[in-house]
mmCIF file of N, CA and C in Angstrom:
data_model
loop_
_atom_site.group_PDB
_atom_site.id
_atom_site.type_symbol
_atom_site.label_atom_id
_atom_site.label_comp_id
_atom_site.label_asym_id
_atom_site.label_seq_id
_atom_site.Cartn_x
_atom_site.Cartn_y
_atom_site.Cartn_z
ATOM 1 N N UNK A 205 7.782 14.637 31.318
ATOM 2 C CA UNK A 205 8.287 15.387 30.044
ATOM 3 C C UNK A 205 9.034 14.507 29.199
ATOM 4 N N UNK A 206 9.956 13.531 29.670
ATOM 5 C CA UNK A 206 10.721 12.662 28.766
ATOM 6 C C UNK A 206 9.615 11.727 28.062
ATOM 7 N N UNK A 207 8.653 11.425 28.617
ATOM 8 C CA UNK A 207 7.676 10.678 27.970
ATOM 9 C C UNK A 207 7.055 11.286 26.788
ATOM 10 N N UNK A 208 6.670 12.542 26.795
ATOM 11 C CA UNK A 208 6.109 13.253 25.861
ATOM 12 C C UNK A 208 6.929 13.305 24.813
ATOM 13 N N UNK A 209 8.324 13.730 25.031
ATOM 14 C CA UNK A 209 9.217 13.934 23.917
ATOM 15 C C UNK A 209 9.473 12.607 23.282
ATOM 16 N N UNK A 210 9.371 11.410 23.875
ATOM 17 C CA UNK A 210 9.626 10.096 23.313
ATOM 18 C C UNK A 210 8.597 9.816 22.430
ATOM 19 N N UNK A 211 7.080 10.143 22.776
ATOM 20 C CA UNK A 211 5.833 9.829 22.083
ATOM 21 C C UNK A 211 5.825 10.636 20.895
ATOM 22 N N UNK A 212 6.295 11.979 21.151
ATOM 23 C CA UNK A 212 6.289 12.815 19.932
ATOM 24 C C UNK A 212 7.374 12.401 18.850
ATOM 25 N N UNK A 213 8.600 12.229 19.327
ATOM 26 C CA UNK A 213 9.578 11.618 18.250
ATOM 27 C C UNK A 213 9.224 10.350 17.500
ATOM 28 N N UNK A 214 8.721 9.403 18.663
ATOM 29 C CA UNK A 214 8.311 8.132 17.928
ATOM 30 C C UNK A 214 7.408 8.301 16.891
ATOM 31 N N UNK A 215 6.011 9.046 17.161
ATOM 32 C CA UNK A 215 5.148 9.168 16.190
ATOM 33 C C UNK A 215 5.382 10.181 15.054
ATOM 34 N N UNK A 216 6.279 11.147 15.184
ATOM 35 C CA UNK A 216 6.846 11.874 13.964
ATOM 36 C C UNK A 216 7.605 10.783 13.045
ATOM 37 N N UNK A 217 8.415 9.785 13.574
ATOM 38 C CA UNK A 217 9.103 8.623 12.872
ATOM 39 C C UNK A 217 7.996 7.889 12.346
ATOM 40 N N UNK A 218 7.114 7.622 12.854
ATOM 41 C CA UNK A 218 6.210 6.707 12.258
ATOM 42 C C UNK A 218 5.290 7.487 11.017
ATOM 43 N N UNK A 219 5.143 8.632 11.259
ATOM 44 C CA UNK A 219 4.285 9.506 10.222
ATOM 45 C C UNK A 219 5.233 9.466 9.121
ATOM 46 N N UNK A 220 6.465 9.985 9.247
ATOM 47 C CA UNK A 220 7.702 10.145 8.185
ATOM 48 C C UNK A 220 7.543 8.737 7.483
ATOM 49 N N UNK A 221 7.870 7.789 8.162
ATOM 50 C CA UNK A 221 7.909 6.282 7.532
ATOM 51 C C UNK A 221 6.643 6.079 6.667
ATOM 52 N N UNK A 222 5.463 6.443 7.256
ATOM 53 C CA UNK A 222 4.233 6.087 6.402
ATOM 54 C C UNK A 222 4.237 6.954 5.014
ATOM 55 N N UNK A 223 4.686 8.309 5.134
ATOM 56 C CA UNK A 223 4.652 9.148 4.102
ATOM 57 C C UNK A 223 5.309 8.845 3.083
ATOM 58 N N UNK A 224 6.784 8.456 3.287
ATOM 59 C CA UNK A 224 7.809 7.965 2.293
ATOM 60 C C UNK A 224 7.196 6.558 1.701
ATOM 61 N N UNK A 225 6.735 5.818 2.540
ATOM 62 C CA UNK A 225 6.336 4.493 1.858
ATOM 63 C C UNK A 225 4.926 4.789 0.859
ATOM 64 N N UNK A 226 4.200 5.670 1.481
ATOM 65 C CA UNK A 226 3.055 6.063 0.393
ATOM 66 C C UNK A 226 3.733 6.455 -1.006
ATOM 67 N N UNK A 227 4.703 7.319 -0.884
ATOM 68 C CA UNK A 227 5.273 7.828 -1.978
ATOM 69 C C UNK A 227 5.950 7.038 -2.909
ATOM 70 N N UNK A 228 6.735 6.010 -2.143
ATOM 71 C CA UNK A 228 7.414 4.942 -2.846
ATOM 72 C C UNK A 228 6.617 4.010 -3.352
ATOM 73 N N UNK A 229 5.668 3.508 -2.781
ATOM 74 C CA UNK A 229 4.779 2.626 -3.162
ATOM 75 C C UNK A 229 3.890 3.011 -4.382
ATOM 76 N N UNK A 230 3.371 4.258 -4.043
ATOM 77 C CA UNK A 230 2.438 4.764 -5.264
ATOM 78 C C UNK A 230 3.300 4.927 -6.605
ATOM 79 N N UNK A 231 4.512 5.226 -6.440
ATOM 80 C CA UNK A 231 5.349 5.481 -7.817
ATOM 81 C C UNK A 231 5.563 4.075 -8.026
ATOM 82 N N UNK A 232 5.774 2.962 -7.393
ATOM 83 C CA UNK A 232 6.275 1.665 -7.706
ATOM 84 C C UNK A 232 4.891 1.049 -8.426
ATOM 85 N N UNK A 233 3.652 1.400 -8.004
ATOM 86 C CA UNK A 233 2.208 0.751 -8.574
ATOM 87 C C UNK A 233 2.264 1.450 -10.012
ATOM 88 N N UNK A 234 2.243 2.687 -9.748
ATOM 89 C CA UNK A 234 2.111 3.660 -11.189
ATOM 90 C C UNK A 234 3.294 2.859 -12.050
ATOM 91 N N UNK A 235 4.283 2.721 -11.829
ATOM 92 C CA UNK A 235 5.489 1.942 -12.969
ATOM 93 C C UNK A 235 5.163 0.776 -13.291
ATOM 94 N N UNK A 236 4.553 0.000 -12.095
ATOM 95 C CA UNK A 236 4.148 -1.350 -12.628
ATOM 96 C C UNK A 236 2.876 -1.440 -13.670
ATOM 97 N N UNK A 237 2.161 -0.530 -13.345
ATOM 98 C CA UNK A 237 0.824 -0.527 -14.258
ATOM 99 C C UNK A 237 1.425 -0.033 -15.638
ATOM 100 N N UNK A 238 2.145 0.981 -15.685
ATOM 101 C CA UNK A 238 2.719 1.400 -16.784
ATOM 102 C C UNK A 238 3.374 0.253 -17.776
ATOM 103 N N UNK A 239 4.163 -0.530 -16.839
ATOM 104 C CA UNK A 239 4.835 -1.768 -17.428
ATOM 105 C C UNK A 239 3.780 -2.734 -18.145
ATOM 106 N N UNK A 240 2.715 -3.074 -17.449
ATOM 107 C CA UNK A 240 1.953 -4.248 -17.685
ATOM 108 C C UNK A 240 1.024 -3.705 -18.873
ATOM 109 N N UNK A 241 0.541 -2.411 -18.847
ATOM 110 C CA UNK A 241 -0.479 -2.084 -19.829
ATOM 111 C C UNK A 241 0.188 -0.985 -20.942
ATOM 112 N N UNK A 242 1.333 -1.288 -21.285
ATOM 113 C CA UNK A 242 2.255 -0.200 -22.044
ATOM 114 C C UNK A 242 1.602 -0.424 -23.677
ATOM 115 N N UNK A 243 1.488 1.079 -24.018
ATOM 116 C CA UNK A 243 1.192 1.207 -25.462
ATOM 117 C C UNK A 243 2.032 2.478 -25.815
ATOM 118 N N UNK A 244 2.269 2.401 -27.332
ATOM 119 C CA UNK A 244 3.146 3.679 -27.865
ATOM 120 C C UNK A 244 2.268 4.530 -28.617
ATOM 121 N N UNK A 245 2.716 5.832 -28.621
ATOM 122 C CA UNK A 245 2.017 6.921 -29.449
ATOM 123 C C UNK A 245 3.173 8.000 -29.728
ATOM 124 N N UNK A 246 2.618 8.574 -30.697
ATOM 125 C CA UNK A 246 3.459 9.827 -31.116
ATOM 126 C C UNK A 246 2.960 11.155 -30.307
ATOM 127 N N UNK A 247 4.006 12.002 -30.012
ATOM 128 C CA UNK A 247 3.386 13.161 -29.013
ATOM 129 C C UNK A 247 4.160 14.262 -29.869
ATOM 130 N N UNK A 248 3.434 15.503 -29.724
ATOM 131 C CA UNK A 248 4.145 16.690 -30.334
ATOM 132 C C UNK A 248 4.382 17.625 -29.170
ATOM 133 N N UNK A 249 5.751 17.857 -29.060
ATOM 134 C CA UNK A 249 6.259 18.980 -28.043
ATOM 135 C C UNK A 249 5.603 20.179 -28.229
ATOM 136 N N UNK A 250 4.918 20.698 -27.189
ATOM 137 C CA UNK A 250 4.116 22.083 -27.137
ATOM 138 C C UNK A 250 5.185 23.171 -26.526
ATOM 139 N N UNK A 251 4.457 24.082 -26.613
ATOM 140 C CA UNK A 251 5.135 25.448 -26.404
ATOM 141 C C UNK A 251 5.625 25.690 -24.826
ATOM 142 N N UNK A 252 6.250 24.711 -24.185
ATOM 143 C CA UNK A 252 6.355 24.810 -22.610
ATOM 144 C C UNK A 252 7.581 24.340 -22.308
ATOM 145 N N UNK A 253 8.725 25.100 -22.126
ATOM 146 C CA UNK A 253 10.078 24.345 -21.536
ATOM 147 C C UNK A 253 9.976 25.087 -20.151
ATOM 148 N N UNK A 254 10.439 24.437 -19.033
ATOM 149 C CA UNK A 254 10.656 24.827 -17.691
ATOM 150 C C UNK A 254 11.685 24.138 -17.086
ATOM 151 N N UNK A 255 12.163 24.815 -15.677
ATOM 152 C CA UNK A 255 13.105 24.372 -15.048
ATOM 153 C C UNK A 255 12.671 24.380 -13.570
ATOM 154 N N UNK A 256 12.836 23.060 -12.952
ATOM 155 C CA UNK A 256 12.343 23.015 -11.412
ATOM 156 C C UNK A 256 13.597 22.422 -10.839
ATOM 157 N N UNK A 257 14.135 23.167 -9.924
ATOM 158 C CA UNK A 257 15.334 22.655 -9.152
ATOM 159 C C UNK A 257 16.448 22.277 -10.011
ATOM 160 N N UNK A 258 16.786 23.037 -10.898
ATOM 161 C CA UNK A 258 17.999 22.774 -11.919
ATOM 162 C C UNK A 258 17.949 21.672 -12.890
ATOM 163 N N UNK A 259 16.602 21.186 -12.866
ATOM 164 C CA UNK A 259 16.224 20.273 -13.785
ATOM 165 C C UNK A 259 15.163 20.819 -14.827
ATOM 166 N N UNK A 260 15.581 20.507 -16.158
ATOM 167 C CA UNK A 260 14.991 21.041 -17.173
ATOM 168 C C UNK A 260 13.893 20.010 -17.799
ATOM 169 N N UNK A 261 12.747 20.648 -18.102
ATOM 170 C CA UNK A 261 11.612 19.698 -18.552
ATOM 171 C C UNK A 261 10.968 20.244 -19.635
ATOM 172 N N UNK A 262 10.146 19.441 -20.389
ATOM 173 C CA UNK A 262 9.531 19.917 -21.740
ATOM 174 C C UNK A 262 8.166 19.297 -21.444
ATOM 175 N N UNK A 263 7.383 19.872 -22.149
ATOM 176 C CA UNK A 263 5.588 19.461 -22.260
ATOM 177 C C UNK A 263 5.373 18.784 -23.548
ATOM 178 N N UNK A 264 4.492 17.839 -23.670
ATOM 179 C CA UNK A 264 4.081 17.292 -24.996
ATOM 180 C C UNK A 264 2.423 16.852 -24.774
ATOM 181 N N UNK A 265 1.997 16.753 -25.831
ATOM 182 C CA UNK A 265 0.473 16.285 -25.998
ATOM 183 C C UNK A 265 0.498 15.234 -27.160
ATOM 184 N N UNK A 266 -0.401 14.273 -26.664
ATOM 185 C CA UNK A 266 -0.675 13.234 -27.722
ATOM 186 C C UNK A 266 -2.363 12.752 -27.454
ATOM 187 N N UNK A 267 -2.794 12.118 -28.365
ATOM 188 C CA UNK A 267 -4.018 11.802 -28.527
ATOM 189 C C UNK A 267 -4.278 10.197 -28.402
ATOM 190 N N UNK A 268 -5.278 9.819 -27.763
ATOM 191 C CA UNK A 268 -5.746 8.345 -27.545
ATOM 192 C C UNK A 268 -7.292 8.520 -27.808
ATOM 193 N N UNK A 269 -7.797 7.797 -28.868
ATOM 194 C CA UNK A 269 -9.072 7.564 -29.067
ATOM 195 C C UNK A 269 -9.721 8.827 -29.067
ATOM 196 N N UNK A 270 -9.214 9.960 -29.674
ATOM 197 C CA UNK A 270 -9.677 11.418 -29.712
ATOM 198 C C UNK A 270 -9.599 12.142 -28.569
ATOM 199 N N UNK A 271 -9.173 11.759 -27.295
ATOM 200 C CA UNK A 271 -8.945 12.291 -26.167
ATOM 201 C C UNK A 271 -7.563 12.730 -26.064
ATOM 202 N N UNK A 272 -7.357 13.991 -25.966
ATOM 203 C CA UNK A 272 -5.787 14.751 -25.632
ATOM 204 C C UNK A 272 -5.401 14.435 -24.425
ATOM 205 N N UNK A 273 -4.232 14.028 -24.338
ATOM 206 C CA UNK A 273 -3.476 13.945 -22.846
ATOM 207 C C UNK A 273 -2.246 14.603 -23.009
ATOM 208 N N UNK A 274 -1.701 15.141 -21.928
ATOM 209 C CA UNK A 274 -0.326 15.829 -21.790
ATOM 210 C C UNK A 274 0.380 15.221 -20.594
ATOM 211 N N UNK A 275 1.760 15.454 -20.987
ATOM 212 C CA UNK A 275 2.800 14.985 -20.137
ATOM 213 C C UNK A 275 3.959 15.692 -20.192
ATOM 214 N N UNK A 276 4.916 15.376 -19.318
ATOM 215 C CA UNK A 276 6.209 16.095 -19.439
ATOM 216 C C UNK A 276 7.244 15.008 -19.326
ATOM 217 N N UNK A 277 8.545 15.557 -19.837
ATOM 218 C CA UNK A 277 9.727 14.596 -19.728
ATOM 219 C C UNK A 277 11.009 15.585 -19.412
ATOM 220 N N UNK A 278 12.061 14.804 -19.058
ATOM 221 C CA UNK A 278 13.188 15.580 -18.983
ATOM 222 C C UNK A 278 13.995 16.035 -20.284
ATOM 223 N N UNK A 279 14.376 17.159 -20.161
ATOM 224 C CA UNK A 279 15.054 18.021 -21.207
ATOM 225 C C UNK A 279 16.555 17.904 -21.036
ATOM 226 N N UNK A 280 17.382 17.792 -21.973
ATOM 227 C CA UNK A 280 18.741 17.713 -21.709
ATOM 228 C C UNK A 280 19.363 19.008 -22.778
ATOM 229 N N UNK A 281 19.311 20.162 -22.313
ATOM 230 C CA UNK A 281 19.473 21.360 -23.391
ATOM 231 C C UNK A 281 21.140 21.162 -24.064
ATOM 232 N N UNK A 282 21.904 20.428 -23.424
ATOM 233 C CA UNK A 282 23.139 20.408 -24.228
ATOM 234 C C UNK A 282 23.138 19.442 -25.103
ATOM 235 N N UNK A 283 22.327 18.271 -25.316
ATOM 236 C CA UNK A 283 22.352 17.131 -26.177
ATOM 237 C C UNK A 283 21.066 17.161 -26.946
ATOM 238 N N UNK A 284 19.954 17.576 -26.355
ATOM 239 C CA UNK A 284 18.634 17.606 -27.037
ATOM 240 C C UNK A 284 18.705 18.384 -28.398
ATOM 241 N N UNK A 285 18.192 17.971 -29.311
ATOM 242 C CA UNK A 285 18.041 18.896 -30.595
ATOM 243 C C UNK A 285 16.677 19.125 -30.925
ATOM 244 N N UNK A 286 15.742 18.713 -30.167
ATOM 245 C CA UNK A 286 14.189 18.846 -30.505
ATOM 246 C C UNK A 286 13.826 20.325 -30.336
ATOM 247 N N UNK A 287 12.682 20.561 -30.675
ATOM 248 C CA UNK A 287 12.097 21.970 -30.617
ATOM 249 C C UNK A 287 10.474 21.837 -30.639
ATOM 250 N N UNK A 288 9.905 22.870 -30.369
ATOM 251 C CA UNK A 288 8.413 23.018 -30.066
ATOM 252 C C UNK A 288 7.821 22.580 -31.719
ATOM 253 N N UNK A 289 6.784 21.663 -31.439
ATOM 254 C CA UNK A 289 6.424 21.219 -32.757
ATOM 255 C C UNK A 289 6.977 19.839 -33.236
ATOM 256 N N UNK A 290 8.416 19.392 -32.753
ATOM 257 C CA UNK A 290 8.717 18.148 -33.148
ATOM 258 C C UNK A 290 8.135 17.189 -32.465
ATOM 259 N N UNK A 291 7.917 15.778 -33.108
ATOM 260 C CA UNK A 291 7.404 14.541 -32.854
ATOM 261 C C UNK A 291 8.400 13.874 -32.068
ATOM 262 N N UNK A 292 7.836 13.083 -30.947
ATOM 263 C CA UNK A 292 8.593 12.280 -29.939
ATOM 264 C C UNK A 292 7.640 11.107 -29.655
ATOM 265 N N UNK A 293 8.483 10.052 -29.401
ATOM 266 C CA UNK A 293 7.656 8.782 -29.081
ATOM 267 C C UNK A 293 7.368 8.572 -27.447
ATOM 268 N N UNK A 294 6.318 8.587 -27.073
ATOM 269 C CA UNK A 294 5.859 8.201 -25.639
ATOM 270 C C UNK A 294 5.124 6.826 -25.445
ATOM 271 N N UNK A 295 5.120 6.520 -24.186
ATOM 272 C CA UNK A 295 4.587 5.185 -23.802
ATOM 273 C C UNK A 295 3.317 5.823 -22.719
ATOM 274 N N UNK A 296 2.476 4.854 -22.875
ATOM 275 C CA UNK A 296 1.311 5.324 -21.826
ATOM 276 C C UNK A 296 0.672 4.102 -21.415
ATOM 277 N N UNK A 297 -0.123 4.078 -20.489
ATOM 278 C CA UNK A 297 -0.819 3.127 -19.831
ATOM 279 C C UNK A 297 -2.067 3.051 -20.539
ATOM 280 N N UNK A 298 -2.512 1.964 -21.354
ATOM 281 C CA UNK A 298 -3.909 1.846 -21.865
ATOM 282 C C UNK A 298 -5.016 1.933 -21.147
ATOM 283 N N UNK A 299 -4.836 1.691 -19.674
ATOM 284 C CA UNK A 299 -5.951 1.694 -18.892
ATOM 285 C C UNK A 299 -6.277 3.274 -18.255
ATOM 286 N N UNK A 300 -5.062 3.947 -18.177
ATOM 287 C CA UNK A 300 -5.213 5.310 -17.666
ATOM 288 C C UNK A 300 -3.971 5.932 -18.462
ATOM 289 N N UNK A 301 -4.350 6.724 -19.570
ATOM 290 C CA UNK A 301 -3.317 7.293 -20.231
ATOM 291 C C UNK A 301 -2.756 8.569 -19.634
ATOM 292 N N UNK A 302 -3.152 8.972 -18.763
ATOM 293 C CA UNK A 302 -2.595 10.052 -17.888
ATOM 294 C C UNK A 302 -1.272 9.581 -17.474
ATOM 295 N N UNK A 303 -1.068 8.374 -17.048
ATOM 296 C CA UNK A 303 0.161 7.579 -16.690
ATOM 297 C C UNK A 303 0.997 7.404 -17.807
ATOM 298 N N UNK A 304 1.852 8.429 -18.212
ATOM 299 C CA UNK A 304 2.794 8.353 -19.468
ATOM 300 C C UNK A 304 4.119 8.859 -19.157
ATOM 301 N N UNK A 305 4.998 8.744 -19.997
ATOM 302 C CA UNK A 305 6.364 8.988 -19.983
ATOM 303 C C UNK A 305 6.908 9.227 -21.575
ATOM 304 N N UNK A 306 7.959 9.987 -21.623
ATOM 305 C CA UNK A 306 8.539 9.679 -22.945
ATOM 306 C C UNK A 306 9.340 8.408 -22.744
ATOM 307 N N UNK A 307 9.435 7.924 -24.107
ATOM 308 C CA UNK A 307 9.975 6.626 -24.289
ATOM 309 C C UNK A 307 11.375 6.463 -23.676
ATOM 310 N N UNK A 308 12.165 7.529 -23.732
ATOM 311 C CA UNK A 308 13.581 7.916 -23.223
ATOM 312 C C UNK A 308 13.569 7.694 -21.855
ATOM 313 N N UNK A 309 12.677 8.386 -21.185
ATOM 314 C CA UNK A 309 12.509 8.359 -19.740
ATOM 315 C C UNK A 309 12.036 7.022 -19.277
ATOM 316 N N UNK A 310 11.179 6.549 -20.095
ATOM 317 C CA UNK A 310 10.766 5.087 -19.606
ATOM 318 C C UNK A 310 11.939 4.085 -19.479
ATOM 319 N N UNK A 311 12.715 3.979 -20.662
ATOM 320 C CA UNK A 311 13.729 3.007 -20.802
ATOM 321 C C UNK A 311 14.682 3.468 -19.566
ATOM 322 N N UNK A 312 15.230 4.562 -19.243
ATOM 323 C CA UNK A 312 15.924 5.105 -18.243
ATOM 324 C C UNK A 312 15.344 4.655 -16.905
ATOM 325 N N UNK A 313 13.967 4.764 -16.610
ATOM 326 C CA UNK A 313 13.514 4.233 -15.326
ATOM 327 C C UNK A 313 13.556 2.761 -15.320
ATOM 328 N N UNK A 314 13.660 2.148 -16.210
ATOM 329 C CA UNK A 314 13.732 0.685 -16.131
ATOM 330 C C UNK A 314 15.170 0.126 -15.811
ATOM 331 N N UNK A 315 16.128 1.127 -16.035
ATOM 332 C CA UNK A 315 17.248 0.727 -15.846
ATOM 333 C C UNK A 315 17.646 0.887 -14.201
ATOM 334 N N UNK A 316 16.969 1.741 -13.764
ATOM 335 C CA UNK A 316 17.249 2.211 -12.208
ATOM 336 C C UNK A 316 16.346 1.400 -11.173
ATOM 337 N N UNK A 317 15.572 0.278 -11.952
ATOM 338 C CA UNK A 317 14.675 -0.323 -10.973
ATOM 339 C C UNK A 317 15.403 -1.160 -9.948
ATOM 340 N N UNK A 318 16.674 -1.769 -10.159
ATOM 341 C CA UNK A 318 17.145 -2.748 -9.274
ATOM 342 C C UNK A 318 17.514 -2.003 -7.924
ATOM 343 N N UNK A 319 17.481 -0.799 -7.977
ATOM 344 C CA UNK A 319 18.242 0.145 -6.838
ATOM 345 C C UNK A 319 16.882 0.314 -5.701
ATOM 346 N N UNK A 320 15.891 0.098 -6.176
ATOM 347 C CA UNK A 320 14.625 0.397 -5.387
ATOM 348 C C UNK A 320 14.549 -0.336 -4.133
ATOM 349 N N UNK A 321 14.513 -1.590 -4.284
ATOM 350 C CA UNK A 321 14.610 -2.725 -3.181
ATOM 351 C C UNK A 321 15.634 -2.495 -2.030
ATOM 352 N N UNK A 322 17.010 -2.252 -2.350
ATOM 353 C CA UNK A 322 17.872 -1.970 -1.243
ATOM 354 C C UNK A 322 17.698 -0.517 -0.648
ATOM 355 N N UNK A 323 17.200 0.335 -1.344
ATOM 356 C CA UNK A 323 16.972 1.520 -0.582
ATOM 357 C C UNK A 323 15.853 1.309 0.112
ATOM 358 N N UNK A 324 14.553 0.659 -0.156
ATOM 359 C CA UNK A 324 13.526 0.385 0.849
ATOM 360 C C UNK A 324 13.922 -0.399 2.060
ATOM 361 N N UNK A 325 14.845 -1.361 1.930
ATOM 362 C CA UNK A 325 15.466 -2.172 3.012
ATOM 363 C C UNK A 325 16.284 -1.168 3.965
ATOM 364 N N UNK A 326 17.003 -0.369 3.310
ATOM 365 C CA UNK A 326 17.793 0.547 4.193
ATOM 366 C C UNK A 326 16.974 1.753 4.988
ATOM 367 N N UNK A 327 15.728 2.087 4.298
ATOM 368 C CA UNK A 327 14.898 2.885 5.027
ATOM 369 C C UNK A 327 14.505 2.550 6.164
ATOM 370 N N UNK A 328 14.101 1.064 6.203
ATOM 371 C CA UNK A 328 13.578 0.505 7.275
ATOM 372 C C UNK A 328 14.518 -0.032 8.408
ATOM 373 N N UNK A 329 15.733 -0.265 8.003
ATOM 374 C CA UNK A 329 16.796 -0.864 8.793
ATOM 375 C C UNK A 329 17.526 0.231 9.324
ATOM 376 N N UNK A 330 17.880 1.303 8.813
ATOM 377 C CA UNK A 330 18.592 2.361 9.544
ATOM 378 C C UNK A 330 17.899 2.995 10.637
ATOM 379 N N UNK A 331 16.467 3.341 10.718
ATOM 380 C CA UNK A 331 15.992 3.920 11.749
ATOM 381 C C UNK A 331 16.125 2.929 13.018
ATOM 382 N N UNK A 332 15.746 1.668 12.787
ATOM 383 C CA UNK A 332 15.650 0.594 13.817
ATOM 384 C C UNK A 332 17.209 0.468 14.278
ATOM 385 N N UNK A 333 18.257 0.583 13.496
ATOM 386 C CA UNK A 333 19.504 0.510 14.166
ATOM 387 C C UNK A 333 19.800 1.396 14.930
ATOM 388 N N UNK A 334 19.575 2.685 14.521
ATOM 389 C CA UNK A 334 19.744 4.120 15.040
ATOM 390 C C UNK A 334 19.155 4.026 16.580
ATOM 391 N N UNK A 335 17.814 3.649 16.688
ATOM 392 C CA UNK A 335 17.052 3.661 18.159
ATOM 393 C C UNK A 335 16.902 2.225 18.590
ATOM 394 N N UNK A 336 17.849 1.242 18.330
ATOM 395 C CA UNK A 336 18.172 0.061 19.185
ATOM 396 C C UNK A 336 18.487 0.148 20.482
ATOM 397 N N UNK A 337 18.147 -0.534 21.483
ATOM 398 C CA UNK A 337 18.180 -0.455 22.827
ATOM 399 C C UNK A 337 19.465 -1.220 23.145
ATOM 400 N N UNK A 338 20.241 -0.331 23.803
ATOM 401 C CA UNK A 338 21.767 -1.111 23.963
ATOM 402 C C UNK A 338 21.750 -1.591 25.503
#
């Protein structure tokens, strides 16, 4: 019975690490692609403001070569003065324009980049430290 619990907990840990790694590495690859293939465009805020888990967002649309793309960005109701129909600046991946961000969110994400590597190292080392053999 102890072996079964050990294998279940071990396999659950492996699956959790793989899933988190997939999310982090996928986001990192998407961010790197946007950084390498960056293009700028003007976008129009469309009639869609919404909140997810106490975070406010807004939606926008922009066109590249006649094709229309949609995206969303963080909305700060206390300081943002834009409304529906206003024009904002967005950055997009020229290879995949579906990979886009508002210019403000892109600059903010560039500032938080140095913290990714230590977090990944801690994600690997903490479980190893916790389950080390004494």
